[in-house]
Structures are given as C-alpha cells and as structure tokens.
Tab-separated table of C-alpha atoms in Angstrom:
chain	number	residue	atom	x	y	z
A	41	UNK	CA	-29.177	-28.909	-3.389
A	42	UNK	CA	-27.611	-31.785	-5.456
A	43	UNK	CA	-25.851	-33.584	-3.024
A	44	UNK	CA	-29.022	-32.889	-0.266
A	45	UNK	CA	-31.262	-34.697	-3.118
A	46	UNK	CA	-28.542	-37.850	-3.106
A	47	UNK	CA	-28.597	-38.428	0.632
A	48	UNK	CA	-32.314	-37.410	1.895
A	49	UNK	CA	-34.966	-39.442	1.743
A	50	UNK	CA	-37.932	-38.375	-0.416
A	51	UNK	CA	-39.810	-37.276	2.473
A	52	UNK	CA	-39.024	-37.031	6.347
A	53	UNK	CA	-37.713	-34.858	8.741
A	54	UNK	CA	-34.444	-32.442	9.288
A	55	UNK	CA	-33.130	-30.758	11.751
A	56	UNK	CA	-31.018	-27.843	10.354
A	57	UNK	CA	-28.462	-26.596	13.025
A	58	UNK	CA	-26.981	-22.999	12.761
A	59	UNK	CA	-29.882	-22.055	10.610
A	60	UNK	CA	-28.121	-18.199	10.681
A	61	UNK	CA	-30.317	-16.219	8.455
A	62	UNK	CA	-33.276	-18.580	7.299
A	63	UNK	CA	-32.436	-18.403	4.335
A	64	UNK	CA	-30.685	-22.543	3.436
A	65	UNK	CA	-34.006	-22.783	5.507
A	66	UNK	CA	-36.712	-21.723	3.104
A	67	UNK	CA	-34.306	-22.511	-0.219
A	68	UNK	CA	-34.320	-26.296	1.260
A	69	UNK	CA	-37.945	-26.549	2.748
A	70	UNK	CA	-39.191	-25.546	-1.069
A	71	UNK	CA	-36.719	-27.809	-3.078
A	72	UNK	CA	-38.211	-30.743	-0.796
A	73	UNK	CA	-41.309	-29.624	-0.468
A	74	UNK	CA	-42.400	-33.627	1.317
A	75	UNK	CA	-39.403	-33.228	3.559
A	76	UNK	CA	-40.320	-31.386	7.204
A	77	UNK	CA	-37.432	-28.578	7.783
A	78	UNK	CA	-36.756	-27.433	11.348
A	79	UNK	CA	-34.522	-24.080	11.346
A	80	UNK	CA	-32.944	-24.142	14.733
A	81	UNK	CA	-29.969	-21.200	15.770
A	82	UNK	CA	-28.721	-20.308	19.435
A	83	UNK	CA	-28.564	-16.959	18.550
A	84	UNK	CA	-31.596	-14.643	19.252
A	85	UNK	CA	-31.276	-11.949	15.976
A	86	UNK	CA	-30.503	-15.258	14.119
A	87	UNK	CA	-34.094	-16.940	15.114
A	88	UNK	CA	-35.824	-13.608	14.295
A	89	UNK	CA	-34.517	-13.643	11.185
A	90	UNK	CA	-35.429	-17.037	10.214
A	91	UNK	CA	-38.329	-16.572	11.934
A	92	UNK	CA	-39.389	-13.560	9.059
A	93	UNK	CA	-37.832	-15.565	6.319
A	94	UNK	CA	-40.380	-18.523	7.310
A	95	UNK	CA	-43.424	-16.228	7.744
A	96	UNK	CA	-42.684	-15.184	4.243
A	97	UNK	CA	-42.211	-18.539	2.730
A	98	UNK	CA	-45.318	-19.290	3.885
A	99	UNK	CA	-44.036	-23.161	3.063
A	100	UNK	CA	-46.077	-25.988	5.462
A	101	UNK	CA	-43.298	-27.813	5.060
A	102	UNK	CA	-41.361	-25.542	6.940
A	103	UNK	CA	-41.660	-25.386	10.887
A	104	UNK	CA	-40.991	-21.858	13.473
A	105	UNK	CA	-37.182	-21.566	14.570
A	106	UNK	CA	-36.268	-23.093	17.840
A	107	UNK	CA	-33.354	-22.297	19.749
A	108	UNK	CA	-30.652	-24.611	19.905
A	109	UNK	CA	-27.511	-24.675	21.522
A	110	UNK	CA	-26.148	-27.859	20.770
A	111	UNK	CA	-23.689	-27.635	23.675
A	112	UNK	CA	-26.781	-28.386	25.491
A	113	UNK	CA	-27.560	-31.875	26.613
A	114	UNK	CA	-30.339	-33.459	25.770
A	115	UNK	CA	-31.467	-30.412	22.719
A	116	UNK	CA	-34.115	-28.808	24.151
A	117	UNK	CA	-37.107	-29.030	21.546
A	118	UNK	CA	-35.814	-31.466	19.719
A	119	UNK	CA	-34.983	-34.465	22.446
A	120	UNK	CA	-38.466	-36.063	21.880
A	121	UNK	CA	-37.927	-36.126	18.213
A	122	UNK	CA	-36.038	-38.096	15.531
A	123	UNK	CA	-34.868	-37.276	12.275
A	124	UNK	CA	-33.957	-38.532	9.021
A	125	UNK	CA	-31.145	-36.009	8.634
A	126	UNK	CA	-29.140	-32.854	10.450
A	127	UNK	CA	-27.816	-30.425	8.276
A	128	UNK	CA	-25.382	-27.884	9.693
A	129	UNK	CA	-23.789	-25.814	7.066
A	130	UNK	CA	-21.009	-23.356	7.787
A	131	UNK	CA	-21.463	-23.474	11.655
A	132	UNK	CA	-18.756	-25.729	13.300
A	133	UNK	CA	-16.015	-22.796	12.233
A	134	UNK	CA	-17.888	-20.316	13.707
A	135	UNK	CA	-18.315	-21.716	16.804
A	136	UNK	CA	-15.802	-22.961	19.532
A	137	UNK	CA	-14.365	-26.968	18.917
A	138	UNK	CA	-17.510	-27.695	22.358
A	139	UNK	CA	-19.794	-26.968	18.902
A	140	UNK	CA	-18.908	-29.567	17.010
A	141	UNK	CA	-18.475	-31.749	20.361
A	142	UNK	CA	-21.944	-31.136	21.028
A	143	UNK	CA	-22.935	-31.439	17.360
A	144	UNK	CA	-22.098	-34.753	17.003
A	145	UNK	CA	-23.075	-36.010	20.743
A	146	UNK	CA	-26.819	-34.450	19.685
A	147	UNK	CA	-27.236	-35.642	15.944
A	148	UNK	CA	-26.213	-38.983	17.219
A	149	UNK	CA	-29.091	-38.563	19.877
A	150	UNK	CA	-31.611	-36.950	16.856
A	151	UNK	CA	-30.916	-39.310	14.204
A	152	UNK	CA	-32.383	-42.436	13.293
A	153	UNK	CA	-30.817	-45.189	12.925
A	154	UNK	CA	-30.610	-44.813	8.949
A	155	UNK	CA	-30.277	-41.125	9.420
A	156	UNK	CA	-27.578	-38.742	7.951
A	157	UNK	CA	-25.359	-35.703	9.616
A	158	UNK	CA	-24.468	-33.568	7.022
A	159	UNK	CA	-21.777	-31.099	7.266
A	160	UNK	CA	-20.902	-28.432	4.334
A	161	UNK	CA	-18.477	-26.012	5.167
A	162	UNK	CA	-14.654	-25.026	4.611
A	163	UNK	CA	-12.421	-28.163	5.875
A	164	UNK	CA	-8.917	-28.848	6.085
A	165	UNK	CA	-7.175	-32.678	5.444
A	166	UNK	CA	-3.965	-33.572	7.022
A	167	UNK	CA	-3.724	-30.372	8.997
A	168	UNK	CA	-3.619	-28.332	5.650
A	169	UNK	CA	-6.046	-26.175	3.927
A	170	UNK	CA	-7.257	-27.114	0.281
A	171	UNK	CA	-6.825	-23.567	-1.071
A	172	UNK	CA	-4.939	-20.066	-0.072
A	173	UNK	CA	-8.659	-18.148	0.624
A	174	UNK	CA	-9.306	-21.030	3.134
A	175	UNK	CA	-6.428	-20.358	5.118
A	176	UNK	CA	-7.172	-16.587	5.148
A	177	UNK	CA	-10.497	-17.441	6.424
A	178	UNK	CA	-9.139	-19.527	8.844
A	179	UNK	CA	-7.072	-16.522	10.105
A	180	UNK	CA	-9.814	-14.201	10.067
A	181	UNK	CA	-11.975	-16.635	12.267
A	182	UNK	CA	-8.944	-16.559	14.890
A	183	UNK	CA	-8.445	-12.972	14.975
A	184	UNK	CA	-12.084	-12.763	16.043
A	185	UNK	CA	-12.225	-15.535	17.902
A	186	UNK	CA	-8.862	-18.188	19.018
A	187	UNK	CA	-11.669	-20.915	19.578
A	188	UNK	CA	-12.696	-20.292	16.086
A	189	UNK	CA	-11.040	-21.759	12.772
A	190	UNK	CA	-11.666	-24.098	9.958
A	191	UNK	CA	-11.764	-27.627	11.215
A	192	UNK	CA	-9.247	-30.713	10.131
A	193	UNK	CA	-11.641	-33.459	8.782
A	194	UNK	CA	-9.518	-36.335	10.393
A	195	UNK	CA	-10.546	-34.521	14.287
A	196	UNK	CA	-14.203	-34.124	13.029
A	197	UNK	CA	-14.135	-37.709	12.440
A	198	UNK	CA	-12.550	-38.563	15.687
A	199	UNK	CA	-15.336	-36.569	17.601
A	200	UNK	CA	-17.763	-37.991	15.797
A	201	UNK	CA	-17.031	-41.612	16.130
A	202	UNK	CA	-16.951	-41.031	20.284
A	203	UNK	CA	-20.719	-40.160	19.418
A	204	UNK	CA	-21.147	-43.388	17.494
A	205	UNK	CA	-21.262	-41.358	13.959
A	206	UNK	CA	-19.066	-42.632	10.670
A	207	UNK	CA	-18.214	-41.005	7.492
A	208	UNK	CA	-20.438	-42.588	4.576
A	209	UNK	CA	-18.598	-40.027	2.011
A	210	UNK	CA	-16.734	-36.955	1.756
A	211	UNK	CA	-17.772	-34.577	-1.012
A	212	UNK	CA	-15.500	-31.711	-3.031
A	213	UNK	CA	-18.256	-28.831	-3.255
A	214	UNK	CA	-17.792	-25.250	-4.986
A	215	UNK	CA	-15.245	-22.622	-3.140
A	216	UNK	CA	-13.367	-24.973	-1.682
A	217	UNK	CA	-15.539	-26.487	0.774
A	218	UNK	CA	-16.457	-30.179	1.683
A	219	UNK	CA	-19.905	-32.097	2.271
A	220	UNK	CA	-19.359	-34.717	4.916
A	221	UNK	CA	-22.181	-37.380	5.206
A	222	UNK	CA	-21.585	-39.431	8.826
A	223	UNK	CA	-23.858	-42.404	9.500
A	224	UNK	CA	-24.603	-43.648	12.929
A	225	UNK	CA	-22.041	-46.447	12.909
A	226	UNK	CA	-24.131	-49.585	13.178
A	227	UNK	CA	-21.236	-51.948	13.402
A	228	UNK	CA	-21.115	-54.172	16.289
C-alpha cells in the first residue's frame, strides 16, 4: 500500500492485470477510495472470484472484472481507455516470458503519458536470485511449467524499453520481492 500511495496519483484510473483472486482488488479500491480500480484476469475461475470479492465490497470505486489476456493485441476492454497506472503483482512468473512481452507492449498502449507500470513480484538481478526461498520458487514454477520462473530484472527492462517503458525506481519490498515503477520513456 505504501509504495502504491508514493507513485499514484490522488485520484485516477488503474488497470490491475492478473487480478487472481480479487482480493489486491478490493484491499486497493478501499485504500484509494478516489482512484477507479479495474480487476482484469484471463482466467475464467479467477474473474468469478473477483467478480464475488467486488459484489461484496460493494466499493463504487471498484469496477466488474474483465478478461484480459495481455498476449492479446490491442486489450480487449481496455483499448479505448487510458490509465494513470497498471499494476500487475505476482503475474509475470506465472505466466510464460509472451506475458510479460505482452505486458509491457499493452501498458505502454494503456498508459498515459505520465502514467506508471508497476510490477511487485519475486525478481532476480544479474541472473541471481536475492534469497535461497526465491530460487526454490523459481524451481517449483519450472517443474510446473518450463515457460514459468522468476524473471531477471535487467530482461524485464529490455522488454520493456522495446515498448517505449523505463525504470523510474526499483524498490526492496518484504519476502524478498521487488516493486518496479517503469515510465513511458519520453526522451526523444
């Protein structure tokens, strides 16, 4: 919640990607009660989940779940629409590397121009993890999935600057995870 307060406007709009339960969803949508919060999952039991989280919340501030599969191109639902921020948290490790391809390509098409990405979620820097449980994870994604696995930050970064998108800051967070806050990169 802290570092959300930091880098979202007082009021606006986000697009939360990977919504998985509802529940970020409804915790968010009431900490900011003037910020707009659009849950969004590809997954079907996901959305009714989120769906009966939101009912109830009962929050205005807090739209229906759309589906989203950011692999898509242009988001269905959302194309029309731009946001202040997109928040995915926990999503781009449980997801094949198109994901996070299609992550960035989308939030670059989403965002404003002063808009934020936000990313929480285990990392790794240099090609090594920050702590022994995060490379157990990482093995555990595998074993369920080879396209799966905690991400470096450095090829994050690289995806994300094909989409136009820079790192503003990186952020240590609680068991061993990282905030990253990418900009659309106005330089010329």
């Amino acid at each position: 919640r802290k570092v959300l307060g930091e880098v979202l406007a007082e009021q606006g709009q986000v697009l939360e990607v990977g919504s998985g339960s509802g529940e970020h969803a409804v915790f968010f949508a009431a900490a900011f009660p003037a910020i707009v919060w659009q849950p969004t999952d590809a997954d079907l039991e996901c959305l009714a989940s989120i769906a009966a989280w939101t009912a109830e919340a009962g929050l205005a501030n807090l739209c229906p779940p759309l589906r989203l599969d950011v692999r898509a191109s242009p988001w269905p639902g959302v194309a029309e629409r731009s946001f202040d921020a997109v928040v995915s948290i926990n999503m781009i490790h449980i997801a094949p590397w198109e994901a996070c391809r299609g992550l960035m390509a989308g939030a670059a098409r989403a965002l404003r121009s002063d808009g934020v990405l936000l990313l929480y979620g285990p990392f790794m820097i240099d090609g090594r993890h920050t702590a022994p449980s995060n490379a157990a994870f990482d093995a555990s994604l595998k074993a369920m999935d080879p396209r799966f696995g905690v991400r470096d930050v450095a090829a994050v970064l690289k995806e994300a600057a094909l989409s136009g998108l820079a790192l503003k800051t990186q952020i240590r967070m609680p068991a061993n995870n990282l905030a990253l806050v990418l900009r659309p990169d106005l330089a010329p």
